[in-house]
Coordinates of C-alpha atoms in Angstrom, one line a residue:
X7 CA 0.0 0.0 0.0
X8 CA 1.5 3.4 -1.0
X9 CA 1.8 6.3 1.3
X10 CA -1.0 8.2 -0.6
X11 CA -3.3 5.2 -0.2
X12 CA -2.5 4.9 3.5
X13 CA -2.9 8.7 4.1
X14 CA -6.3 8.8 2.4
X15 CA -7.7 5.7 3.9
X16 CA -7.7 3.4 0.8
X17 CA -6.8 0.4 3.0
X18 CA -9.9 1.0 5.1
X19 CA -12.1 1.5 2.0
X20 CA -10.9 -1.8 0.6
X21 CA -11.7 -3.5 3.9
X22 CA -15.1 -2.0 4.1
X23 CA -15.9 -3.2 0.6
X24 CA -14.7 -6.7 1.4
X25 CA -11.9 -6.6 -1.2
X26 CA -8.8 -8.7 -0.8
X27 CA -5.3 -8.6 -2.4
X28 CA -6.5 -11.2 -4.8
X29 CA -10.2 -11.3 -5.9
X30 CA -12.2 -13.8 -7.9
X31 CA -13.5 -12.1 -11.1
X32 CA -16.6 -14.1 -11.9
X33 CA -19.6 -14.1 -9.6
X34 CA -23.0 -15.8 -9.7
X35 CA -25.4 -15.1 -6.9
X36 CA -23.2 -15.4 -3.8
X37 CA -20.7 -17.8 -5.3
X38 CA -17.4 -16.5 -6.8
X39 CA -15.3 -18.4 -9.1
X40 CA -12.8 -17.8 -12.0
X41 CA -10.0 -19.7 -13.5
X42 CA -8.3 -17.2 -15.8
X43 CA -5.1 -15.1 -15.5
X44 CA -4.7 -12.5 -12.8
X45 CA -5.4 -8.9 -13.8
X46 CA -3.5 -6.4 -11.7
X47 CA -5.1 -3.0 -11.0
X48 CA -2.7 -0.1 -10.8
X49 CA -3.9 3.3 -9.6
X50 CA -3.2 6.2 -12.0
X51 CA -3.0 8.4 -8.9
X52 CA 0.4 7.1 -7.7
X53 CA 1.1 4.1 -10.0
X54 CA 0.8 1.7 -7.1
X55 CA -0.8 -1.8 -7.3
X56 CA -4.2 -1.9 -5.6
X57 CA -5.0 -5.6 -6.0
X58 CA -5.6 -8.4 -8.5
X59 CA -8.7 -9.9 -10.0
X60 CA -8.9 -13.3 -11.6
X61 CA -10.2 -13.1 -15.2
X62 CA -13.1 -15.0 -16.7
X63 CA -12.4 -17.9 -19.0
X64 CA -14.8 -19.2 -21.7
X65 CA -15.6 -22.2 -19.4
X66 CA -16.4 -19.8 -16.6
X67 CA -18.6 -17.8 -19.0
X68 CA -20.6 -20.8 -19.9
X69 CA -21.4 -21.5 -16.3
X70 CA -22.4 -17.9 -15.8
X71 CA -24.8 -17.8 -18.8
X72 CA -26.5 -21.1 -17.8
X73 CA -26.9 -20.0 -14.2
X74 CA -28.2 -16.6 -15.3
X75 CA -30.8 -18.2 -17.6
X76 CA -32.0 -20.5 -14.9
X77 CA -32.3 -17.6 -12.5
X78 CA -34.2 -15.5 -14.9
X79 CA -36.8 -18.2 -15.4
X80 CA -37.7 -17.8 -11.7
X81 CA -36.9 -14.0 -11.3
X82 CA -39.4 -13.1 -14.0
X83 CA -42.2 -14.5 -12.0
X84 CA -41.5 -12.3 -9.0
X85 CA -44.0 -9.4 -8.8
X86 CA -42.2 -6.3 -10.0
X87 CA -42.7 -4.5 -6.7
X88 CA -41.0 -7.4 -4.9
X89 CA -38.0 -7.0 -7.3
X90 CA -38.1 -3.3 -6.5
X91 CA -37.8 -4.1 -2.8
X92 CA -34.6 -5.9 -3.5
X93 CA -33.3 -2.9 -5.4
X94 CA -34.3 -0.7 -2.5
X95 CA -32.2 -2.8 -0.1
X96 CA -29.3 -2.7 -2.6
X97 CA -29.7 1.1 -2.5
X98 CA -29.5 1.1 1.3
X99 CA -26.2 -0.6 1.1
X100 CA -24.9 1.9 -1.5
X101 CA -25.8 4.7 0.9
X102 CA -24.0 3.0 3.7
X103 CA -20.9 2.3 1.6
X104 CA -21.0 5.6 -0.4
X105 CA -17.7 6.9 1.1
X106 CA -15.5 3.9 0.7
X107 CA -16.9 3.1 -2.8
X108 CA -16.5 6.7 -3.9
X109 CA -12.9 6.7 -2.6
X110 CA -12.1 3.5 -4.5
X111 CA -13.6 4.9 -7.7
X112 CA -11.4 8.0 -7.3
X113 CA -8.2 6.0 -6.5
X114 CA -8.7 3.3 -9.2
X115 CA -10.0 5.6 -12.0
X116 CA -8.3 8.9 -11.1
X117 CA -11.3 11.2 -10.9
X118 CA -11.6 13.6 -8.0
X119 CA -13.0 12.3 -4.8
X120 CA -16.0 14.6 -5.1
X121 CA -16.7 13.1 -8.5
X122 CA -16.3 9.6 -7.1
X123 CA -18.9 10.4 -4.5
X124 CA -21.0 11.9 -7.1
X125 CA -20.8 8.8 -9.2
X126 CA -22.0 6.6 -6.3
X127 CA -24.8 9.1 -5.8
X128 CA -25.9 8.5 -9.4
X129 CA -26.2 4.8 -8.4
X130 CA -28.3 5.7 -5.5
X131 CA -30.5 8.0 -7.6
X132 CA -31.1 5.4 -10.3
X133 CA -32.1 2.9 -7.7
X134 CA -34.6 5.3 -6.2
X135 CA -36.0 5.8 -9.8
X136 CA -36.1 2.0 -10.3
X137 CA -37.9 1.3 -7.1
X138 CA -40.7 3.7 -8.1
X139 CA -40.6 2.3 -11.6
X140 CA -41.3 -1.2 -10.2
X141 CA -44.9 -0.1 -9.6
X142 CA -45.3 1.7 -13.0
X143 CA -44.3 -0.8 -15.7
X144 CA -47.5 0.2 -17.5
X145 CA -48.9 -0.6 -20.9
X146 CA -51.7 0.9 -23.0
X147 CA -55.4 0.0 -23.6
X148 CA -56.7 0.5 -27.1
X149 CA -60.2 0.3 -28.7
X150 CA -60.7 -2.6 -31.0
X151 CA -62.6 -2.2 -34.3
X152 CA -64.4 -5.5 -33.6
X153 CA -67.4 -5.4 -31.2
X154 CA -67.0 -7.2 -28.0
X155 CA -63.2 -7.2 -28.1
X156 CA -60.6 -5.5 -25.9
X157 CA -57.0 -4.7 -26.9
X158 CA -54.1 -3.8 -24.7
X159 CA -50.4 -4.1 -24.7
X160 CA -48.1 -5.2 -21.9
X161 CA -44.4 -5.5 -21.3
X162 CA -42.5 -8.7 -20.3
X163 CA -38.8 -9.2 -19.3
X164 CA -36.4 -9.8 -22.1
X165 CA -34.2 -12.4 -20.5
X166 CA -30.4 -12.2 -19.8
X167 CA -29.1 -8.7 -20.4
X168 CA -25.4 -8.1 -21.1
X169 CA -23.7 -4.9 -19.9
X170 CA -20.3 -3.7 -21.1
X171 CA -19.1 -0.6 -19.3
X172 CA -16.1 1.7 -19.6
X173 CA -13.4 2.9 -17.2
X174 CA -14.5 6.5 -17.0
X175 CA -17.7 5.7 -15.1
X176 CA -16.8 2.4 -13.6
X177 CA -19.9 1.9 -11.5
X178 CA -22.6 4.5 -12.4
X179 CA -23.3 3.3 -16.0
X180 CA -23.6 -0.3 -14.8
X181 CA -26.2 0.7 -12.3
X182 CA -28.2 2.8 -14.9
X183 CA -28.7 -0.5 -16.8
X184 CA -29.0 -3.1 -14.0
X185 CA -31.2 -1.2 -11.6
X186 CA -33.8 -0.9 -14.4
X187 CA -33.2 -4.4 -15.8
X188 CA -33.6 -6.0 -12.4
X189 CA -37.0 -4.4 -11.7
X190 CA -38.0 -5.3 -15.3
X191 CA -37.4 -8.9 -14.4
X192 CA -34.1 -9.5 -16.3
X193 CA -30.9 -11.2 -15.2
X194 CA -27.7 -9.2 -15.8
X195 CA -24.2 -10.2 -16.8
X196 CA -21.7 -7.4 -16.5
X197 CA -18.4 -7.0 -18.2
X198 CA -16.6 -4.2 -16.3
X199 CA -13.5 -2.4 -17.6
X200 CA -10.3 -4.2 -17.2
X201 CA -8.8 -0.9 -16.2
X202 CA -11.0 -0.6 -13.1
X203 CA -11.7 -4.2 -12.1
X204 CA -11.8 -3.7 -8.3
X205 CA -14.8 -1.3 -8.4
X206 CA -16.6 -3.9 -10.4
X207 CA -15.9 -6.6 -7.8
X208 CA -16.9 -4.3 -5.0
X209 CA -20.3 -3.6 -6.6
X210 CA -20.9 -7.3 -7.3
X211 CA -20.2 -8.2 -3.7
X212 CA -22.6 -5.6 -2.5
X213 CA -25.3 -6.9 -4.8
X214 CA -24.5 -10.6 -3.9
X215 CA -25.0 -10.0 -0.2
X216 CA -28.4 -8.3 -0.7
X217 CA -29.6 -10.9 -3.2
X218 CA -28.6 -13.8 -0.9
X219 CA -30.4 -12.2 2.0
X220 CA -33.6 -12.0 -0.1
X221 CA -33.3 -15.5 -1.7
X222 CA -32.9 -14.0 -5.1
X223 CA -32.2 -16.8 -7.7
X224 CA -28.5 -17.3 -8.4
X225 CA -27.3 -15.6 -11.6
X226 CA -29.5 -12.4 -11.6
X227 CA -26.3 -10.4 -11.0
X228 CA -23.1 -11.8 -12.5
X229 CA -19.7 -10.2 -13.2
X230 CA -17.2 -11.0 -15.9
X231 CA -13.6 -9.6 -15.8
X232 CA -11.1 -9.5 -18.6
X233 CA -10.3 -7.8 -21.9
X234 CA -12.4 -7.4 -25.0
X235 CA -12.4 -11.2 -25.6
X236 CA -14.7 -11.6 -22.6
X237 CA -17.1 -9.0 -24.1
X238 CA -17.1 -11.0 -27.3
X239 CA -18.6 -14.0 -25.5
X240 CA -21.7 -11.9 -24.8
X241 CA -22.0 -10.1 -28.1
X242 CA -21.9 -13.4 -30.0
X243 CA -24.2 -15.3 -27.7
X244 CA -27.8 -15.8 -29.0
X245 CA -28.9 -16.4 -25.4
X246 CA -28.4 -12.7 -24.6
X247 CA -31.2 -10.8 -26.3
X248 CA -29.8 -7.3 -25.4
X249 CA -26.3 -6.0 -25.1
X250 CA -25.8 -2.6 -23.6
X251 CA -22.3 -1.2 -24.4
X252 CA -20.6 2.0 -23.4
X253 CA -17.3 3.0 -25.0
X254 CA -15.7 4.3 -28.1
X255 CA -17.3 4.5 -31.5
X256 CA -14.9 1.9 -32.8
X257 CA -15.9 -0.6 -30.1
X258 CA -19.6 0.2 -30.6
X259 CA -19.5 -0.6 -34.3
X260 CA -17.9 -4.0 -33.5
X261 CA -20.6 -4.7 -30.9
X262 CA -23.4 -3.6 -33.1
X263 CA -22.3 -5.7 -36.1
X264 CA -21.9 -8.8 -33.9
X265 CA -25.3 -8.4 -32.2
X266 CA -27.1 -7.5 -35.4
X267 CA -25.7 -10.5 -37.1
X268 CA -27.7 -12.7 -34.8
X269 CA -30.7 -10.3 -34.8
X270 CA -30.2 -9.3 -31.2
X271 CA -30.7 -5.8 -29.8
X272 CA -28.0 -3.4 -28.8
X273 CA -28.1 -0.3 -26.6
X274 CA -25.1 1.8 -27.6
X275 CA -23.7 4.9 -25.7
X276 CA -20.6 5.8 -27.6
X277 CA -18.2 8.8 -28.1
X278 CA -19.1 12.4 -27.9
X279 CA -17.5 15.5 -29.5
X280 CA -19.5 18.0 -27.6
X281 CA -19.7 21.8 -28.3
X282 CA -20.9 24.9 -26.5
X283 CA -22.1 27.7 -28.7
X284 CA -21.4 31.1 -27.2
X285 CA -23.6 33.8 -28.6
X286 CA -23.2 37.6 -28.2
X287 CA -26.0 37.5 -25.6
X288 CA -24.2 35.0 -23.4
X289 CA -23.4 35.4 -19.7
X290 CA -19.6 35.3 -19.9
X291 CA -19.1 34.3 -16.2
X292 CA -21.4 31.3 -16.5
X293 CA -19.9 30.4 -19.9
X294 CA -16.4 30.2 -18.3
X295 CA -17.7 28.0 -15.4
X296 CA -19.5 25.6 -17.7
X297 CA -16.8 25.4 -20.3
X298 CA -13.9 24.9 -17.8
X299 CA -15.6 22.2 -15.8
X300 CA -16.9 20.6 -19.0
X301 CA -13.4 20.5 -20.5
X302 CA -11.2 19.5 -17.5
X303 CA -13.6 17.6 -15.2
X304 CA -12.6 13.9 -14.9
X305 CA -9.4 15.1 -16.8
X306 CA -11.5 15.3 -20.0
X307 CA -12.5 11.7 -19.8
X308 CA -16.3 12.0 -19.8
X309 CA -18.3 11.1 -22.9
X310 CA -20.0 14.5 -22.3
X311 CA -16.8 16.5 -21.8
X312 CA -16.7 19.8 -23.7
X313 CA -14.4 19.4 -26.7
X314 CA -15.2 22.5 -28.7
X315 CA -16.1 26.1 -27.9
X316 CA -17.9 27.7 -30.8
X317 CA -17.8 31.5 -30.1
X318 CA -19.3 34.4 -32.0
X319 CA -16.6 36.5 -33.5
X320 CA -17.9 39.7 -31.8
X321 CA -17.0 38.4 -28.3
X322 CA -14.4 35.8 -29.3
X323 CA -11.4 37.6 -27.8
X324 CA -13.3 38.4 -24.6
X325 CA -14.3 34.8 -24.1
X326 CA -10.9 33.5 -25.1
X327 CA -9.1 35.7 -22.6
X328 CA -11.5 34.7 -19.8
X329 CA -11.0 31.0 -20.5
X330 CA -7.2 31.2 -20.7
X331 CA -7.2 33.2 -17.4
X332 CA -9.4 30.6 -15.7
X333 CA -7.0 27.8 -16.7
X334 CA -4.2 29.4 -14.7
X335 CA -6.2 28.7 -11.6
X336 CA -6.6 25.0 -12.2
X337 CA -4.9 22.8 -9.6
X338 CA -3.7 19.4 -10.8
X339 CA -2.7 16.6 -8.5
X340 CA -3.8 13.8 -6.2
X341 CA -7.6 13.6 -6.8
X342 CA -8.2 12.4 -3.3
X343 CA -7.0 15.8 -2.1
X344 CA -10.1 18.0 -2.4
X345 CA -7.9 21.1 -3.0
X346 CA -7.1 19.8 -6.5
X347 CA -9.5 20.2 -9.4
X348 CA -8.0 17.7 -11.9
X349 CA -6.5 14.3 -11.4
X350 CA -4.6 12.0 -13.8
X351 CA -5.5 10.3 -17.0
X352 CA -6.3 6.6 -16.7
X353 CA -3.0 5.3 -18.1
X354 CA 0.0 6.1 -20.3
X355 CA -1.8 5.1 -23.5
X356 CA -4.2 7.9 -22.8
X357 CA -1.3 10.2 -22.2
X358 CA 0.1 9.3 -25.6
X359 CA -3.3 10.0 -27.3
X360 CA -3.5 13.4 -25.5
X361 CA 0.0 14.3 -26.6
X362 CA -0.7 13.2 -30.2
X363 CA -3.8 15.4 -30.3
X364 CA -1.8 18.5 -29.4
X365 CA 0.8 17.6 -32.0
X366 CA -1.8 17.0 -34.7
X367 CA -3.7 20.2 -34.1
X368 CA -0.5 22.3 -34.7
X369 CA 0.4 20.2 -37.8
X370 CA -3.1 21.0 -39.2
X371 CA -2.7 24.7 -38.7
X372 CA -4.0 25.3 -35.2
X373 CA -2.5 27.4 -32.5
X374 CA -2.0 26.3 -28.9
X375 CA -3.1 29.0 -26.5
X376 CA -2.6 27.1 -23.2
X377 CA 0.3 24.7 -23.4
X378 CA -0.2 21.1 -22.5
X379 CA 2.4 18.5 -21.4
X380 CA 3.1 15.8 -18.9
X381 CA 3.8 16.8 -15.3
X382 CA 6.8 15.4 -13.6
X383 CA 8.3 15.4 -10.1
X384 CA 6.9 14.8 -6.6
X385 CA 3.3 13.8 -6.7
X386 CA 3.3 13.0 -10.4
X387 CA 5.3 9.7 -10.3
X388 CA 2.6 7.7 -12.1
X389 CA 3.4 9.6 -15.3
X390 CA -0.4 10.1 -16.0
X391 CA -0.8 13.7 -14.9
X392 CA -1.1 16.2 -17.8
X393 CA -1.9 19.9 -18.1
X394 CA -5.3 20.8 -19.6
X395 CA -4.6 22.5 -22.9
X396 CA -6.5 25.0 -25.1
X397 CA -6.0 25.4 -28.9
X398 CA -7.5 27.6 -31.6
X399 CA -8.6 25.3 -34.4
X400 CA -11.0 24.9 -37.3
X401 CA -13.9 22.5 -37.1
X402 CA -12.8 20.6 -40.3
X403 CA -9.4 19.6 -38.9
X404 CA -9.2 15.8 -38.7
X405 CA -8.1 15.8 -35.1
X406 CA -11.0 18.0 -34.2
X407 CA -13.5 15.7 -35.9
X408 CA -12.3 12.8 -33.7
X409 CA -12.8 12.6 -30.0
X410 CA -9.7 13.0 -27.9
X411 CA -10.4 11.4 -24.5
X412 CA -8.4 14.0 -22.5
X413 CA -8.3 17.7 -21.5
X414 CA -7.9 19.4 -24.8
X415 CA -10.4 22.2 -25.6
X416 CA -10.7 23.6 -29.2
X417 CA -11.8 27.2 -29.7
X418 CA -13.3 28.4 -33.0
X419 CA -15.3 31.4 -34.3
X420 CA -18.6 31.7 -36.0
X421 CA -20.1 34.8 -37.7
X422 CA -23.6 35.9 -38.5
X423 CA -26.6 34.4 -36.7
X424 CA -26.8 31.3 -34.5
X425 CA -27.5 29.0 -37.5
X426 CA -23.9 29.3 -38.4
X427 CA -22.8 28.3 -35.0
X428 CA -25.2 25.3 -35.2
X429 CA -23.6 24.3 -38.5
X430 CA -20.3 24.0 -36.7
X431 CA -21.7 22.3 -33.7
X432 CA -23.6 19.7 -35.8
X433 CA -20.7 19.3 -38.2
X434 CA -19.2 16.2 -36.6
X435 CA -20.2 12.5 -36.7
X436 CA -20.9 12.3 -33.0
X437 CA -24.2 13.5 -31.5
X438 CA -24.2 13.1 -27.7
X439 CA -24.3 16.4 -25.8
X440 CA -24.5 20.1 -26.8
X441 CA -25.1 23.4 -25.1
X442 CA -25.8 27.1 -25.9
X443 CA -24.9 30.1 -23.8
X444 CA -27.4 32.9 -24.5
X445 CA -29.9 35.1 -22.8
X446 CA -31.7 35.6 -26.2
X447 CA -35.0 33.6 -26.1
X448 CA -35.1 33.3 -29.9
X449 CA -31.6 31.8 -30.1
X450 CA -32.4 29.3 -27.3
X451 CA -35.6 28.2 -28.9
X452 CA -33.8 27.9 -32.3
X453 CA -31.2 25.7 -30.7
X454 CA -33.8 23.4 -29.2
X455 CA -36.0 23.3 -32.4
X456 CA -36.0 20.6 -35.1
X457 CA -33.5 22.8 -37.0
X458 CA -31.2 23.2 -34.0
X459 CA -28.9 20.8 -32.2
X460 CA -28.8 17.2 -33.6
X461 CA -27.6 15.8 -30.3
X462 CA -29.5 13.6 -27.8
X463 CA -28.8 16.1 -25.1
X464 CA -29.3 19.9 -25.7
X465 CA -28.7 22.3 -22.8
X466 CA -29.3 26.0 -22.5
X467 CA -27.1 28.1 -20.2
X468 CA -25.4 25.0 -18.6
X469 CA -22.5 23.0 -19.9
X470 CA -22.4 19.8 -21.8
X471 CA -21.2 17.5 -19.0
X472 CA -23.4 15.9 -16.4
X473 CA -27.0 14.5 -16.6
X474 CA -29.9 14.0 -14.3
X475 CA -31.3 10.5 -13.7
X476 CA -34.8 11.5 -14.6
X477 CA -34.0 12.1 -18.3
X478 CA -33.0 9.5 -20.8
X479 CA -29.3 9.7 -21.5
X480 CA -27.7 9.0 -24.9
X481 CA -27.0 10.5 -28.3
X482 CA -27.5 10.3 -32.0
X483 CA -25.5 9.6 -35.1
X484 CA -22.3 7.6 -34.4
X485 CA -22.9 8.0 -30.6
X486 CA -25.2 5.0 -31.2
X487 CA -28.8 6.1 -30.6
X488 CA -29.1 4.3 -27.3
X489 CA -30.9 5.7 -24.2
X490 CA -30.2 4.8 -20.6
X491 CA -31.4 5.9 -17.2
X492 CA -34.6 7.8 -16.9
X493 CA -37.8 8.7 -18.8
X494 CA -39.0 5.6 -20.6
X495 CA -35.6 4.1 -21.2
X496 CA -36.8 1.0 -19.2
X497 CA -38.7 -0.2 -22.3
X498 CA -35.5 -1.4 -24.0
X499 CA -35.0 -4.0 -21.2
X500 CA -38.5 -5.5 -21.9
X501 CA -40.4 -6.9 -24.9
X502 CA -43.8 -5.5 -25.9
X503 CA -46.8 -7.8 -26.4
X504 CA -50.1 -6.8 -27.9
X505 CA -53.1 -8.7 -26.6
X506 CA -56.7 -9.0 -28.0
X507 CA -59.5 -10.5 -25.9
X508 CA -62.8 -11.6 -27.4
X509 CA -65.5 -11.7 -24.7
X510 CA -68.4 -12.6 -27.1
X511 CA -69.9 -15.8 -28.4
X512 CA -69.0 -14.8 -32.0
X513 CA -65.7 -14.6 -33.9
X514 CA -65.8 -11.5 -36.0
X515 CA -62.6 -11.0 -38.2
X516 CA -60.7 -7.8 -38.5
X517 CA -61.3 -5.4 -41.4
X518 CA -64.8 -6.9 -41.9
X519 CA -63.5 -10.0 -43.6
X520 CA -66.1 -12.8 -44.0
X521 CA -64.9 -16.4 -43.5
X522 CA -68.0 -18.5 -42.8
X523 CA -67.8 -22.2 -42.3

């Protein structure tokens, strides 16, 4: 255990979460088993080893899927409110363990401790939502064209749902899917990121204890650990009707093709290339707050991170100067220290991608306004700490068109009315999050209209990052079109069935067809 880990109570957090130096990676109900190679988790905070997790083999996977299917056959018969009661108890455990789990998220992933706590709070919030939902899985009643008939539709559980999550939100995205899927009556198999395996094991252990206490069938919550090969077991498995995958566009296309080939369903939440349009009527102070947090929060490793700032030429210099000045106040360092704003990138591969982006933008003609680079010296021994950078760029640059998962913010101008800013914002293949800063009602409404933002999320006078549980989360175009979390996102975890009941002694046919015997 490193000095940083000791000083900030990581050892106690691991103990509270029932994590050991070596952990079994596959879990079914309350049983844990795995036979693959050991995956060692290193913290980007200080480069120290946190622990090891045993990976899932194909033989392990087969046991998991068989157990999950058997469990589903019973779990689907439980009344939805009874399933919701189990989720409520799981939520109570999350509340009890919020501090240690939030601390582990921060230490294993590298986001600030406050963001780690915030991520666990998202888990708590979606469980609250799911418990209420368990009494509201409603269908519709329709009028039949045939006398003496009644039509309605209802929703049934899908079966075994596969969830593939990414390192940047190692626990929240899993809970967005599973809390809803559980109350809908599905079993869930989760492949967490190999970069944050301990948080996955911690969540599974919490769920396993609650499920065992309530005699939940084995297999309703199962965990797989390992690299992309483990995810391929799920994407190619006909026994999994839905695969929910969060990650890069490249990964999403692979998942989508594999699932579609077997006519399964996929829920994809992929990359973002999010922009804030800043109009002449913008509140500059709020613009700076929203843009800076959006660009540097989680060290730029959110799918909703602000990548582009599209500023009207009449206020461009004013906004640019304010943003550059704000970057001078950013404190970079140990994310467990709440005096720091920005922690490290997840690993050195991410550092290389960040450095390559800064090199590419200059090669394509851009100008770096706030210099980036890797920090060295005391406190930065992991080699994953970088300086948030700002560059002037054009929207058509190849590097700008691609998502850089790091703290690089591109500034660009637009002229004329807000439609020109919208052309720049929409002029990328991704369509996740977007925002406009304006006090002009007409500009705001234009931004939100059918001719406005083409993203799944469109905000007025707040930034691009962050989302509330009550709304459906996801994006359009190459972001994948999936929706998770609130609103009616629950419907993707169920199958719709239309029912017609004839309560007469006759059998009239639809559309007035005669077929007398």
